[in-house]
Amino acid sequence: MDGGGGGGGGGEVASATAGPPAPLDWKFSQVFGERTAGEEVQEVDIISAIEFDKTGDHLATGDRGGRVVLFERTDSKEHGRNHRDLERMDCSVGRHPEFRYKTEFQSHEPEFDYLKSLEIEEKINEIRWCQASNGALFLLSTNDKTIKFWKVQEKKVKKISDMNADTFKGSGNGSIASSSVSSGLKQGAANGSYPDRSNNSLSNDLSFPPGGISSLRLPVVTNYETNLVARCRRVYAHAHDYHINSISNNSDGETFISADDLRVNLWNLEISNQSFNIVDVKPSNMEDLTEVITSAEFHPTHCNTLAYSSSKGSIRLIDLRQSALCDSHSKLFEEHEAPGSRSFFTEIIASISDIKFARNGRYILSRDYMTLKLWDINMDSGPVSTFQVHEYLRPKLCDLYENDSIFDKFECCLSGDGLRVATGSYSNLFRVFGCAPGSTEATTLEASKNPMRRQVQTPSRPSRSLGSSITRVVRRGAESPGVDANGNTFDFTTKLLHLAWHPSENSIACAAANSLYMYYA
Amino acid sequence: MAMVDEPLYPIAVLIDELKNDDIQLRLNSIRRLSTIARALGEERTRKELIPFLSENNDDDDEVLLAMAEELGVFIPYVGGVEHAHVLLPPLETLCTVEETCVRDKAVESLCRVGSQMKESNLVDSFIPLVKRLAAGEWFTARVSACGLCHIAYPSASEMLKTELRSIYSQLCQDDMPMVRRAAAANLGKFASTVEASYLKSDIMSMFEDLTQDDQDSVRLLAVEGCAALGKLLDPQDCVGHILPVIVNFSQDKSWRVRYMVANQLYELCEAVGPEPTRTDLVPAYVRILRDNEAEVRIAAAGKVTKFCRIVNPELAIQHILPCVKELSSDSSQHVRSALASVIMGMAPVLGKDATIEQLLPIFLSLLKDEFPDVRLNIISKLDQVNQVIGIDLLSQSLLPAIVELAEDRHWRVRLAIIEYIPLLASQLGVGFFDDKLGALCMQWLQDKVYSIRDAAANNLKRLAEEFGPEWAMQHIVPQVLDMINNPHYLYRMTVLRSIALLAPVMGSEITCSHLLPVMVTASKDRVPNIKFNVAKVLQSMIPIVDHSVVEKSVRPSLVELAEDPDVDVRFFANQALQSIDHVMMS
């Protein structure tokens, strides 16, 4: 499988002949909620989660105001398509993905925990799509404390006519509250007195003629339009003492996990009042606390495997088959720091902000403050590749610590074919790296209508140093983008934290504050 | 169009409300669907109501659930079994909705309807329905198909039978784990309808596929199939095909699969016969009893008695008992607790000698367990041992255990032991009880926690029932009545509660001579709460005592209370007075 669609313009890299796919030439596709010059961004509009569904036909974003916005793909929508194929995650070939606004709904509201005197923000921390069925979409959304299961479905707007009550009114027998009958056209007899009447006066021994009563009619329902309706089907609450950082569906289609700073819980989608604690890293004495859980995800195909990352930069693989309480990991992935390089910031920047399994489940991508790392789950001695994202910030760590930027949680993503990885950065930049063997691809893009704008100043060829022969350690993109060298200071307030790669095509959706930018290649 | 007659108005409204905006009204209408059908008559029910329901199925799940349920018993309203097939279309759509409980109910109703349908109708409409669902675009339809094949199969022709078997085999290999789970869960039912010759070939190969599924959740449902299939196969085939699978499962990597095995294993013993049980199942069970995972041991410990009932006592003593001994000191309290809840049942299985020799030490050690649930579980099943070896051997250890539980700092534990006191009393006999436990029962009346005091009062009543009024007169009543002078009003309230409960058991005479005077005194209490509770208790005594007594002592007290400065006291006193008048009149 080649990179897919990677032909075209690019042409700046020569060595595309043999192994690695040619670097992608990224183009702007779409923007939703673009900011006009000078427009102030409302805090509640800032996007806090992005997720494609597994067919890639839908995209969901969540924001700090607790809203979830859904987009649907417009270019490849064939209505006659067999749904069974959809379930199998077919990839549709066609033009680059284009999306349109589908609907939005208020997923979470601000709350107040009276027992703990804590405000609970409505901010959506993560969204996960579930298996679609019967033309309805399903997704899980979570804020710090509460996970909700949503169903989004087209509902027919109905007009109901030919009610029995109409006939009754026509008869002129007004002794039984004609007022309610007149209102009975649309609301039926909703004014309260009728239901009781009908309950009390209708005993089962009421006898009807054998042929039935011909004067009774069923209401006539005419559908005249459809409407998208989002309904909250289940609320999974009160299971987390700390803030939920991730949720993840299991490939078995019936369970999911939610992770907070110290615990991972396992839920059945259909049962909202009980969950099982499977990982608990809370020490008996909180003063001994040295490490927290930062992210967790299920393996894409093995229902018994999940991974979670920690603030100390390690990733643990859990086998749910081993025991009910998975306090001991089955595999541990961590990079041993080079001796002598320790500083005050070592531990802070080692903290992993996000992990993602590659689609085949073989690799895990992790993001810490300075780098992206790709791990092979069969090799726990160290990462297969390391991509420098923020190396140029190393001299500035002190400032970044002062203004708390060092705690920013950048997400990462992999392409569906597993050949490339991407993550966000400051100044609304994001970076795409090739991770196929021999690839030197390292692109910096800006979340704007002209993504390659910044590229002008970047060095034409990223440096790379092949590491030891066993581990194909790749360090590239180490050089800071030229802008910085030119004295243009990076803007730490505009950070691109959230982004997602389309599951089957080279298309990236990323969030710059309140705007959703989409690129393709 | 004819006018709606006035008596029909309610039913007209009921019909209209099938489409009301208020979900409660729609639900109400759906629950009365049979009434609507009778009003419309059979023919219009078939031609109008059922199609109407089929078309209007995008309602809320609660309404759909109710509809699925109603349609399952709707055959009489559409004109009997020859018209039953008209019910299939609406149920078919309900089989495809995404809410599991609606789907399950629709499948259940379809099975109910299908099992009453005529064979020709089954062939004409039910089997095609199953085929449509099995080929459904969405997994929801295919999940439902799994639960319907066993109804369709028996009446199908040879050709259709072949097709249904291949459909089921397809479902067992579906892409979606949900469908494979449904196929695994229903395999036993389907297999029970399939001819023996195909059982060994077709069904067993489906079963083997499922037992090797990647998804733990599918495999563990396949475990359930082991027991179901085992009962269908003759012992020889069972040994050949099922036994290796279950033995494998008992060593599965996933603890959840082993957990299922622990729960199911005993059911297979009968299917495979005694010899394979001895050579394979007992060792498998022993392994499971010693599993690394506590959850698995909990399940295994909970089945220890059932397993021992099936295998012969010798095997049980030789192989199972040593494990039981280990489990009784397991590191997990939940394992010990599960064991304690069933182990007493082993006494009748092992007989008197083995029980005394082997089980008794285990009982005794569990009675001293640090975890109260373990002790409580032993005490709650005391009667089973009593029948085999008598209580004497245990009573020495029993008493300290009971006393300790009675004084446990967790009120729920104290509550639990109180609940068992009547059982203990009946097992231990009056003599033992008087000596050791009587004082405890009084002590609970003064517990700090209301629930305990309340349970203690109730306990006195049950003891009085067990040992009779005469015994109660000696051992309960005087002690209780003494407490009426307690300085704390809450304890005095407990006395009132005890008196109210004891009065009906003690009968008219004792109530008049002993209880009533105390109440009359208590009606002069200084705490209003006591006074209005006196009024309530007096009211409850009216039916027990004589009219003359009511007039002589009850009424004057109540009259006095009816003039109390406190409004609540007056209220309850007046209520009691009214009830006196009521009794007088009738």
PDB file of C-alpha atoms in Angstrom, chain B residues 112-331:
ATOM      1  CA  ARG B 112     -44.106 -16.793  21.482  1.00  0.00           C
ATOM      2  CA  VAL B 113     -46.147 -16.001  18.381  1.00  0.00           C
ATOM      3  CA  GLY B 114     -44.122 -18.366  16.202  1.00  0.00           C
ATOM      4  CA  SER B 115     -44.514 -21.308  18.562  1.00  0.00           C
ATOM      5  CA  GLN B 116     -48.288 -21.020  18.240  1.00  0.00           C
ATOM      6  CA  MET B 117     -48.385 -20.524  14.487  1.00  0.00           C
ATOM      7  CA  LYS B 118     -49.528 -23.199  12.088  1.00  0.00           C
ATOM      8  CA  GLU B 119     -46.789 -25.027  10.300  1.00  0.00           C
ATOM      9  CA  SER B 120     -47.809 -23.730   6.882  1.00  0.00           C
ATOM     10  CA  ASN B 121     -47.795 -20.158   8.147  1.00  0.00           C
ATOM     11  CA  LEU B 122     -44.405 -20.683   9.686  1.00  0.00           C
ATOM     12  CA  VAL B 123     -43.050 -21.805   6.350  1.00  0.00           C
ATOM     13  CA  ASP B 124     -44.752 -19.006   4.459  1.00  0.00           C
ATOM     14  CA  SER B 125     -43.959 -16.099   6.690  1.00  0.00           C
ATOM     15  CA  PHE B 126     -41.844 -16.910   9.721  1.00  0.00           C
ATOM     16  CA  ILE B 127     -38.941 -18.579   7.972  1.00  0.00           C
ATOM     17  CA  PRO B 128     -38.637 -15.829   5.336  1.00  0.00           C
ATOM     18  CA  LEU B 129     -38.597 -13.330   8.208  1.00  0.00           C
ATOM     19  CA  VAL B 130     -35.719 -15.136   9.880  1.00  0.00           C
ATOM     20  CA  LYS B 131     -33.848 -15.191   6.583  1.00  0.00           C
ATOM     21  CA  ARG B 132     -34.404 -11.478   6.033  1.00  0.00           C
ATOM     22  CA  LEU B 133     -33.149 -10.635   9.513  1.00  0.00           C
ATOM     23  CA  ALA B 134     -30.123 -12.896   9.145  1.00  0.00           C
ATOM     24  CA  ALA B 135     -29.211 -11.064   5.955  1.00  0.00           C
ATOM     25  CA  GLY B 136     -29.932  -7.697   7.545  1.00  0.00           C
ATOM     26  CA  GLU B 137     -27.755  -4.750   6.712  1.00  0.00           C
ATOM     27  CA  TRP B 138     -27.247  -3.758  10.315  1.00  0.00           C
ATOM     28  CA  PHE B 139     -25.917  -6.004  13.008  1.00  0.00           C
ATOM     29  CA  THR B 140     -29.022  -5.455  15.106  1.00  0.00           C
ATOM     30  CA  ALA B 141     -31.168  -7.496  12.712  1.00  0.00           C
ATOM     31  CA  ARG B 142     -28.606 -10.278  12.568  1.00  0.00           C
ATOM     32  CA  VAL B 143     -28.391 -10.393  16.360  1.00  0.00           C
ATOM     33  CA  SER B 144     -32.147 -10.918  16.503  1.00  0.00           C
ATOM     34  CA  ALA B 145     -32.032 -13.634  13.850  1.00  0.00           C
ATOM     35  CA  CYS B 146     -29.860 -15.744  16.172  1.00  0.00           C
ATOM     36  CA  GLY B 147     -32.671 -15.944  18.690  1.00  0.00           C
ATOM     37  CA  LEU B 148     -35.322 -17.026  16.180  1.00  0.00           C
ATOM     38  CA  CYS B 149     -33.764 -19.920  14.286  1.00  0.00           C
ATOM     39  CA  HIS B 150     -34.841 -22.507  16.838  1.00  0.00           C
ATOM     40  CA  ILE B 151     -38.502 -21.607  16.267  1.00  0.00           C
ATOM     41  CA  ALA B 152     -38.189 -21.680  12.503  1.00  0.00           C
ATOM     42  CA  TYR B 153     -36.196 -24.884  12.185  1.00  0.00           C
ATOM     43  CA  PRO B 154     -38.556 -27.696  13.226  1.00  0.00           C
ATOM     44  CA  SER B 155     -41.238 -26.914  10.655  1.00  0.00           C
ATOM     45  CA  ALA B 156     -38.884 -26.248   7.768  1.00  0.00           C
ATOM     46  CA  SER B 157     -38.510 -28.569   4.801  1.00  0.00           C
ATOM     47  CA  GLU B 158     -35.280 -30.498   4.325  1.00  0.00           C
ATOM     48  CA  MET B 159     -33.988 -27.891   1.939  1.00  0.00           C
ATOM     49  CA  LEU B 160     -34.875 -25.005   4.189  1.00  0.00           C
ATOM     50  CA  LYS B 161     -33.350 -26.816   7.123  1.00  0.00           C
ATOM     51  CA  THR B 162     -30.072 -27.029   5.289  1.00  0.00           C
ATOM     52  CA  GLU B 163     -30.352 -23.355   4.519  1.00  0.00           C
ATOM     53  CA  LEU B 164     -31.134 -22.440   8.113  1.00  0.00           C
ATOM     54  CA  ARG B 165     -28.161 -24.400   9.341  1.00  0.00           C
ATOM     55  CA  SER B 166     -25.908 -22.611   6.931  1.00  0.00           C
ATOM     56  CA  ILE B 167     -27.440 -19.275   7.938  1.00  0.00           C
ATOM     57  CA  TYR B 168     -26.690 -20.048  11.554  1.00  0.00           C
ATOM     58  CA  SER B 169     -23.181 -21.025  10.696  1.00  0.00           C
ATOM     59  CA  GLN B 170     -22.803 -17.691   8.886  1.00  0.00           C
ATOM     60  CA  LEU B 171     -24.038 -15.874  11.963  1.00  0.00           C
ATOM     61  CA  CYS B 172     -21.426 -17.701  14.031  1.00  0.00           C
ATOM     62  CA  GLN B 173     -18.773 -16.199  11.776  1.00  0.00           C
ATOM     63  CA  ASP B 174     -20.226 -12.721  11.457  1.00  0.00           C
ATOM     64  CA  ASP B 175     -17.847  -9.756  11.376  1.00  0.00           C
ATOM     65  CA  MET B 176     -19.492  -8.110  14.321  1.00  0.00           C
ATOM     66  CA  PRO B 177     -18.710  -9.602  17.739  1.00  0.00           C
ATOM     67  CA  MET B 178     -22.221  -8.699  18.880  1.00  0.00           C
ATOM     68  CA  VAL B 179     -23.688 -11.112  16.337  1.00  0.00           C
ATOM     69  CA  ARG B 180     -21.242 -13.878  17.216  1.00  0.00           C
ATOM     70  CA  ARG B 181     -22.107 -13.396  20.879  1.00  0.00           C
ATOM     71  CA  ALA B 182     -25.807 -13.749  20.115  1.00  0.00           C
ATOM     72  CA  ALA B 183     -25.079 -16.833  18.020  1.00  0.00           C
ATOM     73  CA  ALA B 184     -23.042 -18.337  20.851  1.00  0.00           C
ATOM     74  CA  ALA B 185     -25.694 -17.528  23.421  1.00  0.00           C
ATOM     75  CA  ASN B 186     -28.459 -19.156  21.369  1.00  0.00           C
ATOM     76  CA  LEU B 187     -26.514 -22.140  20.081  1.00  0.00           C
ATOM     77  CA  GLY B 188     -27.882 -24.469  22.738  1.00  0.00           C
ATOM     78  CA  LYS B 189     -31.476 -23.595  21.896  1.00  0.00           C
ATOM     79  CA  PHE B 190     -30.902 -24.005  18.186  1.00  0.00           C
ATOM     80  CA  ALA B 191     -29.005 -27.256  18.676  1.00  0.00           C
ATOM     81  CA  SER B 192     -31.894 -28.741  20.647  1.00  0.00           C
ATOM     82  CA  THR B 193     -34.073 -28.529  17.529  1.00  0.00           C
ATOM     83  CA  VAL B 194     -31.507 -29.913  15.105  1.00  0.00           C
ATOM     84  CA  GLU B 195     -31.509 -33.612  14.200  1.00  0.00           C
ATOM     85  CA  ALA B 196     -28.910 -35.751  15.900  1.00  0.00           C
ATOM     86  CA  SER B 197     -27.068 -36.476  12.685  1.00  0.00           C
ATOM     87  CA  TYR B 198     -26.487 -32.798  11.962  1.00  0.00           C
ATOM     88  CA  LEU B 199     -25.778 -32.110  15.575  1.00  0.00           C
ATOM     89  CA  LYS B 200     -22.482 -33.893  15.367  1.00  0.00           C
ATOM     90  CA  SER B 201     -21.460 -32.462  12.042  1.00  0.00           C
ATOM     91  CA  ASP B 202     -22.856 -28.958  11.555  1.00  0.00           C
ATOM     92  CA  ILE B 203     -23.521 -27.780  15.069  1.00  0.00           C
ATOM     93  CA  MET B 204     -20.275 -29.088  16.466  1.00  0.00           C
ATOM     94  CA  SER B 205     -18.253 -27.275  13.832  1.00  0.00           C
ATOM     95  CA  MET B 206     -20.055 -24.017  14.625  1.00  0.00           C
ATOM     96  CA  PHE B 207     -19.387 -24.680  18.268  1.00  0.00           C
ATOM     97  CA  GLU B 208     -15.720 -25.270  17.591  1.00  0.00           C
ATOM     98  CA  ASP B 209     -15.479 -21.999  15.668  1.00  0.00           C
ATOM     99  CA  LEU B 210     -17.002 -20.133  18.559  1.00  0.00           C
ATOM    100  CA  THR B 211     -14.734 -21.768  21.103  1.00  0.00           C
ATOM    101  CA  GLN B 212     -11.749 -20.474  19.178  1.00  0.00           C
ATOM    102  CA  ASP B 213     -13.023 -16.942  18.716  1.00  0.00           C
ATOM    103  CA  ASP B 214     -10.559 -14.075  19.223  1.00  0.00           C
ATOM    104  CA  GLN B 215     -12.981 -12.216  21.389  1.00  0.00           C
ATOM    105  CA  ASP B 216     -13.049 -13.343  25.015  1.00  0.00           C
ATOM    106  CA  SER B 217     -16.639 -12.244  25.229  1.00  0.00           C
ATOM    107  CA  VAL B 218     -17.632 -14.727  22.510  1.00  0.00           C
ATOM    108  CA  ARG B 219     -15.611 -17.579  23.962  1.00  0.00           C
ATOM    109  CA  LEU B 220     -17.120 -17.174  27.373  1.00  0.00           C
ATOM    110  CA  LEU B 221     -20.596 -17.482  25.955  1.00  0.00           C
ATOM    111  CA  ALA B 222     -19.452 -20.599  24.146  1.00  0.00           C
ATOM    112  CA  VAL B 223     -18.730 -22.034  27.594  1.00  0.00           C
ATOM    113  CA  GLU B 224     -22.437 -21.888  28.316  1.00  0.00           C
ATOM    114  CA  GLY B 225     -22.952 -23.855  25.142  1.00  0.00           C
ATOM    115  CA  CYS B 226     -20.820 -26.667  26.539  1.00  0.00           C
ATOM    116  CA  ALA B 227     -23.387 -27.554  29.152  1.00  0.00           C
ATOM    117  CA  ALA B 228     -26.320 -27.147  26.785  1.00  0.00           C
ATOM    118  CA  LEU B 229     -24.759 -29.214  24.010  1.00  0.00           C
ATOM    119  CA  GLY B 230     -23.434 -31.750  26.455  1.00  0.00           C
ATOM    120  CA  LYS B 231     -26.975 -32.586  27.500  1.00  0.00           C
ATOM    121  CA  LEU B 232     -28.025 -33.132  23.878  1.00  0.00           C
ATOM    122  CA  LEU B 233     -25.195 -35.408  22.845  1.00  0.00           C
ATOM    123  CA  ASP B 234     -24.917 -38.980  23.982  1.00  0.00           C
ATOM    124  CA  PRO B 235     -22.239 -39.477  26.635  1.00  0.00           C
ATOM    125  CA  GLN B 236     -19.770 -40.913  24.199  1.00  0.00           C
ATOM    126  CA  ASP B 237     -19.881 -37.909  21.866  1.00  0.00           C
ATOM    127  CA  CYS B 238     -19.935 -35.605  24.793  1.00  0.00           C
ATOM    128  CA  VAL B 239     -16.687 -37.114  26.014  1.00  0.00           C
ATOM    129  CA  GLY B 240     -15.279 -36.908  22.529  1.00  0.00           C
ATOM    130  CA  HIS B 241     -16.292 -33.367  21.623  1.00  0.00           C
ATOM    131  CA  ILE B 242     -17.258 -31.339  24.650  1.00  0.00           C
ATOM    132  CA  LEU B 243     -14.939 -32.652  27.295  1.00  0.00           C
ATOM    133  CA  PRO B 244     -11.687 -31.596  25.586  1.00  0.00           C
ATOM    134  CA  VAL B 245     -13.168 -28.138  25.004  1.00  0.00           C
ATOM    135  CA  ILE B 246     -14.182 -27.566  28.583  1.00  0.00           C
ATOM    136  CA  VAL B 247     -10.873 -28.910  29.845  1.00  0.00           C
ATOM    137  CA  ASN B 248      -9.180 -26.453  27.505  1.00  0.00           C
ATOM    138  CA  PHE B 249     -11.408 -23.658  28.650  1.00  0.00           C
ATOM    139  CA  SER B 250     -10.542 -24.433  32.248  1.00  0.00           C
ATOM    140  CA  GLN B 251      -6.997 -23.427  31.332  1.00  0.00           C
ATOM    141  CA  ASP B 252      -7.932 -20.504  29.108  1.00  0.00           C
ATOM    142  CA  LYS B 253      -5.708 -17.446  29.258  1.00  0.00           C
ATOM    143  CA  SER B 254      -8.652 -15.261  30.114  1.00  0.00           C
ATOM    144  CA  TRP B 255      -9.862 -15.365  33.687  1.00  0.00           C
ATOM    145  CA  ARG B 256     -13.352 -14.457  32.537  1.00  0.00           C
ATOM    146  CA  VAL B 257     -13.548 -17.663  30.524  1.00  0.00           C
ATOM    147  CA  ARG B 258     -12.293 -19.700  33.476  1.00  0.00           C
ATOM    148  CA  TYR B 259     -14.841 -17.918  35.644  1.00  0.00           C
ATOM    149  CA  MET B 260     -17.596 -19.154  33.354  1.00  0.00           C
ATOM    150  CA  VAL B 261     -16.157 -22.650  33.479  1.00  0.00           C
ATOM    151  CA  ALA B 262     -16.193 -22.513  37.268  1.00  0.00           C
ATOM    152  CA  ASN B 263     -19.886 -21.695  37.140  1.00  0.00           C
ATOM    153  CA  GLN B 264     -20.816 -24.319  34.568  1.00  0.00           C
ATOM    154  CA  LEU B 265     -18.584 -27.268  35.263  1.00  0.00           C
ATOM    155  CA  TYR B 266     -20.898 -29.204  37.562  1.00  0.00           C
ATOM    156  CA  GLU B 267     -23.589 -29.266  34.883  1.00  0.00           C
ATOM    157  CA  LEU B 268     -21.353 -31.322  32.629  1.00  0.00           C
ATOM    158  CA  CYS B 269     -20.675 -34.056  35.144  1.00  0.00           C
ATOM    159  CA  GLU B 270     -23.952 -35.804  34.421  1.00  0.00           C
ATOM    160  CA  ALA B 271     -23.595 -35.424  30.683  1.00  0.00           C
ATOM    161  CA  VAL B 272     -20.202 -37.107  30.454  1.00  0.00           C
ATOM    162  CA  GLY B 273     -20.828 -39.866  32.978  1.00  0.00           C
ATOM    163  CA  PRO B 274     -18.937 -40.917  36.088  1.00  0.00           C
ATOM    164  CA  GLU B 275     -15.662 -42.144  34.643  1.00  0.00           C
ATOM    165  CA  PRO B 276     -14.699 -39.060  32.589  1.00  0.00           C
ATOM    166  CA  THR B 277     -15.871 -36.990  35.514  1.00  0.00           C
ATOM    167  CA  ARG B 278     -13.340 -38.717  37.687  1.00  0.00           C
ATOM    168  CA  THR B 279     -10.504 -38.564  35.209  1.00  0.00           C
ATOM    169  CA  ASP B 280     -11.053 -35.132  33.674  1.00  0.00           C
ATOM    170  CA  LEU B 281     -13.675 -32.944  35.287  1.00  0.00           C
ATOM    171  CA  VAL B 282     -12.599 -33.405  38.879  1.00  0.00           C
ATOM    172  CA  PRO B 283      -8.981 -32.478  38.082  1.00  0.00           C
ATOM    173  CA  ALA B 284     -10.232 -29.492  36.047  1.00  0.00           C
ATOM    174  CA  TYR B 285     -12.392 -28.384  38.930  1.00  0.00           C
ATOM    175  CA  VAL B 286      -9.558 -28.804  41.388  1.00  0.00           C
ATOM    176  CA  ARG B 287      -7.416 -26.603  39.139  1.00  0.00           C
ATOM    177  CA  ILE B 288     -10.097 -23.974  39.056  1.00  0.00           C
ATOM    178  CA  LEU B 289     -10.483 -24.082  42.818  1.00  0.00           C
ATOM    179  CA  ARG B 290      -6.790 -23.236  42.994  1.00  0.00           C
ATOM    180  CA  ASP B 291      -6.896 -20.603  40.259  1.00  0.00           C
ATOM    181  CA  ASN B 292      -4.658 -17.556  40.530  1.00  0.00           C
ATOM    182  CA  GLU B 293      -7.528 -15.165  40.038  1.00  0.00           C
ATOM    183  CA  ALA B 294      -9.689 -14.561  43.089  1.00  0.00           C
ATOM    184  CA  GLU B 295     -12.810 -13.970  40.970  1.00  0.00           C
ATOM    185  CA  VAL B 296     -12.475 -17.466  39.530  1.00  0.00           C
ATOM    186  CA  ARG B 297     -12.015 -18.993  42.987  1.00  0.00           C
ATOM    187  CA  ILE B 298     -15.090 -17.112  44.204  1.00  0.00           C
ATOM    188  CA  ALA B 299     -17.189 -18.660  41.448  1.00  0.00           C
ATOM    189  CA  ALA B 300     -15.661 -22.091  42.004  1.00  0.00           C
ATOM    190  CA  ALA B 301     -16.096 -21.947  45.782  1.00  0.00           C
ATOM    191  CA  GLY B 302     -19.745 -21.025  45.312  1.00  0.00           C
ATOM    192  CA  LYS B 303     -20.368 -24.240  43.392  1.00  0.00           C
ATOM    193  CA  VAL B 304     -18.527 -26.588  45.690  1.00  0.00           C
ATOM    194  CA  THR B 305     -21.642 -28.114  47.193  1.00  0.00           C
ATOM    195  CA  LYS B 306     -23.402 -28.549  43.856  1.00  0.00           C
ATOM    196  CA  PHE B 307     -20.340 -30.259  42.470  1.00  0.00           C
ATOM    197  CA  CYS B 308     -19.997 -32.573  45.442  1.00  0.00           C
ATOM    198  CA  ARG B 309     -23.644 -33.572  45.199  1.00  0.00           C
ATOM    199  CA  ILE B 310     -23.001 -34.899  41.708  1.00  0.00           C
ATOM    200  CA  VAL B 311     -19.717 -36.703  42.117  1.00  0.00           C
ATOM    201  CA  ASN B 312     -19.565 -39.583  44.546  1.00  0.00           C
ATOM    202  CA  PRO B 313     -18.679 -38.790  48.172  1.00  0.00           C
ATOM    203  CA  GLU B 314     -15.393 -40.617  47.986  1.00  0.00           C
ATOM    204  CA  LEU B 315     -14.122 -38.427  45.179  1.00  0.00           C
ATOM    205  CA  ALA B 316     -15.372 -35.382  47.008  1.00  0.00           C
ATOM    206  CA  ILE B 317     -13.534 -36.309  50.166  1.00  0.00           C
ATOM    207  CA  GLN B 318     -10.408 -37.300  48.362  1.00  0.00           C
ATOM    208  CA  HIS B 319     -10.057 -34.439  45.897  1.00  0.00           C
ATOM    209  CA  ILE B 320     -12.401 -31.600  46.651  1.00  0.00           C
ATOM    210  CA  LEU B 321     -12.149 -31.464  50.430  1.00  0.00           C
ATOM    211  CA  PRO B 322      -8.425 -30.654  50.494  1.00  0.00           C
ATOM    212  CA  CYS B 323      -9.151 -27.664  48.235  1.00  0.00           C
ATOM    213  CA  VAL B 324     -12.005 -26.610  50.437  1.00  0.00           C
ATOM    214  CA  LYS B 325      -9.639 -26.655  53.357  1.00  0.00           C
ATOM    215  CA  GLU B 326      -7.272 -24.380  51.469  1.00  0.00           C
ATOM    216  CA  LEU B 327     -10.065 -22.052  50.433  1.00  0.00           C
ATOM    217  CA  SER B 328     -11.198 -21.686  54.019  1.00  0.00           C
ATOM    218  CA  SER B 329      -8.007 -19.767  54.642  1.00  0.00           C
ATOM    219  CA  ASP B 330      -7.874 -18.095  51.248  1.00  0.00           C
ATOM    220  CA  SER B 331      -6.280 -14.658  51.101  1.00  0.00           C
TER     221      SER B 331
END
